[in-house]
């Protein structure tokens, strides 16, 4: 679902989400972004992940796993994000997390709450995205990843 679908019938939402998106997107240091970042926002050396991806694992499992299941594999409450993140752009991911989403499936309404005002999530969206992309790309398996020392530079 794109931002226009989220905001349909709620003109105030588009402005709020875009403001949240700009403020969150502006929090990541430019040095952390590289060409192709959206498709592979993580890096690994000898099976160990960068600090941001490890932080994304921690943040995901502090809040998101309650509905999306351990290791982002989904549950009866929310979809498998390992599969979903492969289809979502970074912008769509940010908008969905910031604004939330309501979906009807099989006569059941599923509601993802908005996390745009939760600093523990909003300020770590790049890291959560990196963790989910590493899972979706098959680079990272289930369970707690081993991490590189903080400050390890991308090769």
XYZ file of C-alpha atoms in Angstrom:
155
model
C 0.000 0.000 0.000
C 1.392 3.371 -0.994
C 1.188 6.662 0.909
C -1.762 7.842 -1.225
C -3.751 4.782 -0.170
C -2.904 5.369 3.502
C -3.912 9.014 3.248
C -7.136 8.550 1.253
C -9.879 10.372 3.140
C -7.369 11.754 5.637
C -5.588 14.748 4.056
C -3.809 15.582 7.302
C -2.138 12.168 7.277
C -0.151 12.773 4.098
C 1.462 15.901 5.563
C 2.134 14.206 8.901
C 3.701 11.124 7.341
C 5.823 13.110 4.924
C 7.046 15.262 7.818
C 7.875 12.148 9.831
C 9.557 10.585 6.825
C 11.740 13.614 6.243
C 12.719 13.904 9.885
C 13.525 10.188 10.178
C 15.342 9.979 6.852
C 17.439 12.937 7.893
C 18.698 11.183 11.035
C 20.987 8.730 9.249
C 24.499 10.034 8.716
C 25.323 10.392 5.029
C 28.462 8.291 5.527
C 26.298 5.234 6.282
C 24.571 5.362 2.883
C 26.288 4.024 -0.199
C 25.325 3.260 -3.754
C 22.841 0.395 -3.706
C 22.067 0.983 -0.010
C 18.337 0.380 -0.429
C 18.895 -3.125 -1.839
C 21.724 -4.077 0.520
C 21.829 -1.720 3.529
C 23.906 -4.134 5.597
C 27.352 -5.632 5.390
C 28.896 -8.749 6.815
C 32.424 -10.008 7.373
C 33.000 -13.683 8.234
C 29.302 -14.117 9.069
C 29.205 -11.147 11.448
C 26.915 -8.190 10.743
C 27.634 -4.485 10.998
C 26.546 -2.629 14.120
C 23.481 -1.058 12.424
C 22.092 -4.400 11.278
C 22.679 -5.868 14.737
C 20.907 -2.860 16.261
C 18.036 -3.455 13.806
C 17.756 -7.040 15.068
C 17.581 -5.752 18.649
C 15.008 -3.037 17.860
C 12.879 -5.423 15.785
C 12.823 -7.965 18.601
C 12.025 -5.297 21.200
C 8.761 -4.259 19.521
C 7.955 -5.705 16.094
C 8.330 -9.415 16.831
C 5.273 -9.333 19.088
C 3.098 -9.288 15.962
C 5.481 -10.167 13.120
C 6.976 -13.166 14.911
C 10.532 -14.082 15.843
C 13.001 -13.554 13.014
C 10.272 -11.625 11.103
C 8.636 -14.835 9.880
C 5.073 -13.680 10.576
C 2.261 -14.865 12.799
C -1.518 -15.056 12.823
C -1.500 -11.326 13.666
C 0.864 -9.916 11.047
C 2.631 -10.899 7.819
C 6.002 -12.461 7.226
C 8.317 -9.462 6.775
C 11.079 -11.569 5.262
C 8.773 -11.945 2.262
C 7.130 -8.493 2.439
C 10.322 -6.441 2.605
C 11.451 -7.959 -0.692
C 8.501 -6.173 -2.383
C 8.550 -2.888 -0.430
C 10.678 0.097 -1.300
C 12.518 1.833 1.517
C 10.049 4.741 1.281
C 7.044 2.419 1.512
C 8.630 0.714 4.522
C 9.157 4.052 6.283
C 5.611 5.236 5.511
C 4.073 1.963 6.688
C 5.979 1.977 9.970
C 5.422 5.702 10.586
C 1.720 5.855 9.644
C 0.590 2.295 10.327
C -1.718 0.302 8.091
C -5.147 -1.268 8.115
C -5.738 -4.304 5.900
C -8.823 -6.443 5.300
C -8.200 -10.131 4.588
C -10.785 -12.884 4.621
C -13.284 -10.802 6.557
C -10.736 -9.927 9.239
C -9.329 -6.458 9.828
C -5.625 -6.325 10.655
C -4.240 -3.106 12.103
C -0.599 -2.169 12.333
C -0.224 0.765 14.709
C 1.762 3.835 13.701
C 5.250 3.996 15.204
C 6.184 7.422 13.817
C 6.053 8.966 17.280
C 7.954 6.156 19.008
C 11.585 7.322 19.121
C 12.861 3.813 19.891
C 11.525 2.709 16.505
C 11.492 5.918 14.426
C 15.108 6.808 15.181
C 16.266 3.306 14.247
C 14.297 2.665 11.045
C 17.395 2.412 8.854
C 18.786 -0.277 11.143
C 15.496 -2.218 11.280
C 15.289 -1.998 7.492
C 18.879 -3.289 7.205
C 18.079 -6.259 9.449
C 14.933 -7.120 7.471
C 16.727 -6.801 4.112
C 19.534 -9.069 5.327
C 16.903 -11.654 6.299
C 14.992 -11.214 3.013
C 18.151 -11.481 0.901
C 19.153 -14.700 2.642
C 22.342 -13.155 3.996
C 21.235 -13.545 7.613
C 19.670 -16.633 9.138
C 17.411 -17.028 12.128
C 18.438 -16.115 15.660
C 20.683 -13.486 17.189
C 23.406 -12.517 14.731
C 27.014 -12.085 15.725
C 28.165 -8.524 15.243
C 31.275 -6.799 14.127
C 32.850 -4.331 16.542
C 31.108 -0.960 16.506
C 32.823 1.313 14.022
C 33.951 -1.449 11.642
C 34.034 0.150 8.195
C 32.276 -1.315 5.183
C 34.852 -3.162 3.075
